[in-house]
CSV table of C-alpha atoms in Angstrom, one decimal:
chain,number,residue,atom,x,y,z
A,14,ASP,CA,40.4,-33.6,52.9
A,15,SER,CA,43.1,-31.9,54.9
A,16,ALA,CA,45.2,-30.8,50.6
A,17,LEU,CA,41.8,-29.7,50.1
A,18,CYS,CA,41.1,-28.3,53.5
A,19,GLU,CA,43.6,-26.6,53.6
A,20,GLU,CA,43.6,-25.0,49.3
A,21,MET,CA,39.7,-23.3,49.4
A,22,ALA,CA,40.2,-21.7,52.3
A,23,ALA,CA,43.0,-20.0,51.0
A,24,VAL,CA,40.9,-18.9,48.3
A,25,ARG,CA,37.8,-18.5,49.9
A,26,ARG,CA,40.3,-15.1,51.6
A,27,ALA,CA,41.9,-14.5,48.4
A,28,VAL,CA,37.6,-13.3,47.4
A,29,SER,CA,37.3,-12.6,51.1
A,30,LEU,CA,39.8,-9.6,50.8
A,31,GLY,CA,39.3,-8.9,46.9
A,32,LEU,CA,35.7,-8.1,47.8
A,33,SER,CA,37.0,-5.7,50.2
A,34,ALA,CA,39.1,-4.0,47.7
A,35,ARG,CA,36.4,-3.7,45.8
A,36,LYS,CA,33.9,-1.6,49.0
A,37,GLN,CA,36.3,0.6,49.6
A,38,ALA,CA,37.1,1.8,45.9
A,39,LYS,CA,32.9,1.3,45.8
A,40,ILE,CA,33.3,-0.8,42.5
A,41,LYS,CA,29.4,-2.9,42.1
A,42,VAL,CA,30.6,-6.9,42.3
A,43,ARG,CA,28.5,-6.7,38.5
A,44,GLN,CA,31.5,-3.9,37.4
A,45,PRO,CA,34.3,-6.7,35.2
A,46,LEU,CA,37.3,-5.0,35.9
A,47,ALA,CA,41.0,-6.5,34.3
A,48,GLU,CA,42.6,-8.2,36.9
A,49,ALA,CA,43.2,-8.7,40.8
A,50,ARG,CA,46.8,-9.1,42.4
A,51,VAL,CA,47.0,-11.4,45.0
A,52,VAL,CA,50.4,-10.6,47.1
A,53,ILE,CA,52.0,-14.0,49.5
A,54,SER,CA,54.8,-14.2,51.0
A,55,ASP,CA,54.7,-17.8,51.2
A,56,VAL,CA,55.3,-20.0,49.2
A,57,ALA,CA,53.0,-23.1,49.1
A,58,GLU,CA,49.4,-19.7,49.7
A,59,ARG,CA,51.0,-18.6,46.1
A,60,GLU,CA,50.9,-21.8,44.2
A,61,ARG,CA,47.0,-23.0,46.1
A,62,ILE,CA,46.4,-19.9,44.7
A,63,GLN,CA,47.3,-20.2,41.1
A,64,ARG,CA,45.7,-23.8,41.1
A,65,HIS,CA,42.2,-22.0,41.4
A,66,ALA,CA,43.3,-18.7,39.7
A,67,ASP,CA,40.3,-19.4,37.2
A,68,LEU,CA,37.4,-19.7,40.4
A,69,ILE,CA,38.6,-16.7,42.3
A,70,ALA,CA,38.9,-14.9,38.9
A,71,GLY,CA,35.0,-15.8,39.0
A,72,GLU,CA,33.6,-14.2,42.1
A,73,LEU,CA,35.6,-11.4,41.7
A,74,ASN,CA,34.4,-11.1,38.1
A,75,VAL,CA,37.9,-9.7,36.6
A,76,LYS,CA,39.2,-11.0,34.0
A,77,ARG,CA,42.6,-12.4,35.6
A,78,VAL,CA,44.2,-12.9,38.5
A,79,SER,CA,47.9,-13.0,39.6
A,80,THR,CA,49.6,-13.8,42.3
A,81,PRO,CA,53.6,-10.6,42.1
A,82,HIS,CA,55.9,-10.7,44.6
A,83,GLU,CA,56.3,-7.8,45.4
A,84,LEU,CA,54.3,-5.7,47.6
A,85,ASP,CA,55.0,-2.6,48.0
A,86,GLN,CA,54.5,-1.8,43.9
A,87,TYR,CA,50.7,-2.1,45.5
A,88,ALA,CA,50.2,-0.4,48.4
A,89,ASP,CA,52.1,0.8,51.8
A,90,PHE,CA,51.7,0.3,55.7
A,91,GLU,CA,50.9,3.0,58.1
A,92,VAL,CA,51.6,0.9,61.5
A,93,LYS,CA,50.1,3.7,64.2
A,94,PRO,CA,50.6,2.1,68.1
A,95,ASN,CA,47.3,0.3,69.4
A,96,PHE,CA,47.5,2.7,72.2
A,97,ARG,CA,44.5,1.3,74.5
A,98,LYS,CA,46.6,-2.5,74.8
A,99,LEU,CA,50.0,0.2,75.1
A,100,GLY,CA,48.4,2.8,77.2
A,101,LYS,CA,49.1,1.5,80.1
A,102,ARG,CA,52.6,-0.2,79.3
A,103,LEU,CA,54.6,3.3,78.1
A,104,GLY,CA,52.3,6.1,79.4
A,105,PRO,CA,53.9,9.4,78.4
A,106,LYS,CA,55.9,7.8,75.9
A,107,MET,CA,53.4,6.8,73.3
A,108,LYS,CA,54.3,10.0,71.5
A,109,VAL,CA,57.4,8.7,71.0
A,110,LEU,CA,57.0,5.6,70.2
A,111,ALA,CA,53.8,6.8,67.1
A,112,ARG,CA,57.3,8.7,65.8
A,113,VAL,CA,59.0,6.1,65.7
A,114,LEU,CA,56.3,4.0,64.0
A,115,SER,CA,56.0,6.4,61.8
A,116,GLU,CA,58.9,7.9,61.0
A,117,SER,CA,60.3,4.6,59.5
A,118,ASP,CA,58.5,1.5,56.2
A,119,GLY,CA,56.0,0.8,57.9
A,120,GLY,CA,56.0,-3.1,55.9
A,121,THR,CA,59.8,-3.3,57.0
A,122,TRP,CA,57.9,-3.3,60.6
A,123,LEU,CA,55.2,-5.6,59.2
A,124,ARG,CA,57.8,-8.3,58.8
A,125,LYS,CA,59.4,-8.0,61.9
A,126,ILE,CA,56.0,-9.0,63.3
A,127,GLU,CA,55.7,-11.8,61.2
A,128,GLU,CA,59.9,-12.3,62.7
A,129,GLY,CA,58.2,-12.5,66.6
A,130,GLY,CA,57.9,-8.4,66.8
A,131,ILE,CA,58.8,-5.1,66.5
A,132,PRO,CA,62.1,-4.1,68.4
A,133,VAL,CA,62.1,-0.8,69.5
A,134,GLU,CA,63.9,1.1,71.6
A,135,LEU,CA,62.8,3.9,73.0
A,136,GLU,CA,65.2,6.7,75.8
A,137,GLY,CA,67.4,3.9,76.1
A,138,GLU,CA,64.5,1.0,77.0
A,139,ARG,CA,64.1,-2.2,74.5
A,140,ILE,CA,60.5,-2.7,75.0
A,141,LEU,CA,59.0,-6.5,71.6
A,142,LEU,CA,56.0,-5.0,70.1
A,143,GLY,CA,53.4,-7.9,69.5
A,144,ALA,CA,50.3,-7.8,66.3
A,145,ASP,CA,47.9,-6.9,69.2
A,146,GLU,CA,49.5,-3.6,69.6
A,147,ILE,CA,49.7,-2.3,66.7
A,148,GLU,CA,47.3,-0.8,64.4
A,149,VAL,CA,48.3,-1.0,60.7
A,150,ARG,CA,46.7,1.3,57.9
A,151,ILE,CA,46.8,0.1,54.5
A,152,LEU,CA,47.7,2.7,52.1
A,153,PRO,CA,47.2,1.4,48.3
A,154,LYS,CA,49.0,2.7,45.4
A,155,GLU,CA,47.6,5.2,42.5
A,156,GLY,CA,45.6,2.9,40.4
A,157,PHE,CA,44.3,0.0,43.0
A,158,SER,CA,42.3,-0.9,45.6
A,159,ALA,CA,43.6,-2.4,47.9
A,160,ALA,CA,42.8,-4.8,51.6
A,161,GLY,CA,44.9,-7.1,53.2
A,162,ASP,CA,48.0,-7.4,55.4
A,163,THR,CA,52.0,-8.5,54.5
A,164,LYS,CA,51.1,-12.5,54.5
A,165,MET,CA,48.5,-11.6,51.3
A,166,LEU,CA,47.9,-8.9,50.0
A,167,VAL,CA,44.5,-8.4,47.6
A,168,ALA,CA,45.4,-5.7,44.3
A,169,ILE,CA,42.5,-5.2,42.5
A,170,ALA,CA,43.3,-2.1,39.4
A,171,THR,CA,39.7,-0.4,39.6
A,172,GLU,CA,40.6,1.8,35.8
A,173,VAL,CA,37.6,0.9,33.7
A,174,ASP,CA,38.2,1.0,30.1
A,175,GLU,CA,35.2,1.7,27.1
A,176,GLU,CA,35.2,-2.0,26.6
A,177,LEU,CA,34.9,-3.4,30.6
A,178,ARG,CA,32.2,-0.8,30.6
A,179,LEU,CA,30.0,-1.7,28.5
A,180,GLU,CA,30.1,-5.8,29.7
A,181,GLY,CA,29.4,-4.0,33.1
A,182,LEU,CA,26.5,-2.4,31.9
A,183,ALA,CA,25.5,-5.5,29.9
A,184,ARG,CA,25.1,-7.3,33.6
A,185,GLU,CA,23.0,-4.4,33.9
A,186,MET,CA,20.5,-5.2,31.8
A,187,ILE,CA,20.8,-9.4,33.2
A,188,ARG,CA,20.3,-8.6,35.9
A,189,ALA,CA,17.1,-6.4,35.3
A,190,ALA,CA,16.1,-9.8,33.0
A,191,GLN,CA,16.7,-12.3,35.5
A,192,GLN,CA,14.9,-9.9,38.3
A,193,VAL,CA,11.7,-9.5,35.1
A,194,ARG,CA,11.6,-13.5,34.2
A,195,LYS,CA,11.0,-14.1,38.7
A,196,ASP,CA,8.4,-11.4,38.5
A,197,LEU,CA,6.4,-13.7,36.2
A,198,GLY,CA,7.3,-17.0,38.1
A,199,LEU,CA,9.4,-18.6,35.5
A,200,ALA,CA,10.9,-21.2,35.8
A,201,TYR,CA,14.6,-21.6,35.9
A,202,SER,CA,15.1,-23.8,32.1
A,203,ASP,CA,11.9,-21.9,30.6
A,204,ARG,CA,13.2,-20.4,27.2
A,205,VAL,CA,12.1,-16.3,26.8
A,206,SER,CA,12.6,-13.6,24.0
A,207,LEU,CA,14.5,-10.8,25.1
A,208,GLY,CA,13.8,-7.2,24.1
A,209,ILE,CA,15.3,-4.4,25.2
A,210,ARG,CA,15.1,-0.5,25.5
A,211,THR,CA,17.2,2.8,25.9
A,212,GLU,CA,17.8,6.2,24.2
A,213,GLU,CA,21.3,6.1,24.5
A,214,PRO,CA,23.6,5.4,22.0
A,215,ARG,CA,26.1,3.4,25.5
A,216,LEU,CA,23.6,1.3,27.0
A,217,ARG,CA,22.8,0.3,23.0
A,218,ALA,CA,26.0,-0.5,22.4
A,219,ALA,CA,26.9,-2.5,25.3
A,220,ALA,CA,23.4,-4.4,24.0
A,221,GLU,CA,25.0,-5.4,21.2
A,222,ARG,CA,27.8,-6.0,21.6
A,223,HIS,CA,26.8,-8.7,24.2
A,224,ARG,CA,24.4,-10.0,22.3
A,225,ASP,CA,25.3,-13.2,22.6
A,226,LEU,CA,26.5,-13.0,26.5
A,227,ILE,CA,22.8,-11.8,27.8
A,228,GLY,CA,21.0,-14.0,25.9
A,229,ARG,CA,23.3,-16.4,27.3
A,230,GLU,CA,22.3,-16.1,30.9
A,231,VAL,CA,18.3,-14.7,30.6
A,232,LEU,CA,18.2,-18.0,28.0
A,233,ALA,CA,16.9,-15.7,25.3
A,234,GLN,CA,16.5,-17.9,22.1
A,235,VAL,CA,16.1,-13.8,21.0
A,236,VAL,CA,17.3,-11.0,21.9
A,237,ASN,CA,15.8,-7.8,20.4
A,238,VAL,CA,17.8,-4.3,21.3
A,239,GLU,CA,14.7,-1.8,19.9
A,240,GLU,CA,11.6,-3.8,21.3
A,241,ALA,CA,9.6,-1.8,23.2
A,242,ALA,CA,9.0,-3.1,26.6
A,243,ALA,CA,5.9,-2.3,29.6
A,244,GLN,CA,6.8,-5.4,32.1
A,245,GLN,CA,9.5,-3.3,33.9
A,246,PRO,CA,10.0,1.1,34.5
A,247,ALA,CA,12.5,2.1,33.3
A,248,ILE,CA,15.7,2.0,35.6
A,249,GLN,CA,18.0,4.5,35.6
A,250,LEU,CA,22.0,4.2,35.9
A,251,GLU,CA,24.8,6.9,35.0
A,252,GLU,CA,25.4,6.1,32.0
A,253,GLY,CA,21.1,6.7,31.3
A,254,SER,CA,18.2,4.9,30.9
A,255,PHE,CA,16.5,1.3,30.1
A,256,SER,CA,14.1,-0.7,30.2
A,257,VAL,CA,13.2,-4.4,29.4
A,258,SER,CA,10.8,-6.9,27.9
A,259,ILE,CA,10.4,-10.6,28.3
A,260,VAL,CA,7.5,-13.2,26.7
A,261,PRO,CA,8.0,-16.8,27.2
A,262,LEU,CA,8.5,-19.2,24.2
A,263,PRO,CA,6.8,-22.1,23.8
A,264,ALA,CA,8.5,-25.0,25.3
A,265,ALA,CA,10.5,-27.2,22.3
A,266,GLU,CA,8.7,-30.7,21.6
């Protein structure tokens, strides 16, 4: 199914770029974020992303995915000559080319590349630069981390408010509980009782606020935020430490 393959290729690229943007910002995938903005110049490609926005949001752990048109709202582009490619061709004119490229908007240069190449006048000589003869650096605007190019750029909103922070902490607890399930050799479908112990108010708030989420993910019929936990050493986070305990429940008859 060639149409489906094209759609999934667009989705994979958006997810890959979004994960790269997260990595650059040093934000774990377990930490939910408010939004990913996928900026695409091609109308058909944008429609593919829109049809699978929920899938992309799930992979990137963001609350929503939008497809705005304004590339320059989220990132600037710095364009430099590829010295290895152009050194022999231009020789001493390389410095002049570097200055010319730095004095104009990088996004404009990249759009010219898409149109067939960058035409540049260097000391009376007109040259045409190809895509492999320039190097591009993406400079995200404040509040974003971004990866991509002018054909597709994914900008991740990096601000983490208190609600997102608490959900991120709950997901750390889920990860820890899943590890205990694995250590106990429990089957995927085994129901359990889960205990979470912490002295930190924010961690306790995260566990209580997202008790239902934790229960669903861990298959815990009971989630006790005050129960002592002795099965795992305390896990240290920036906000403090917590530990978890799991007791398998009898299978329902």
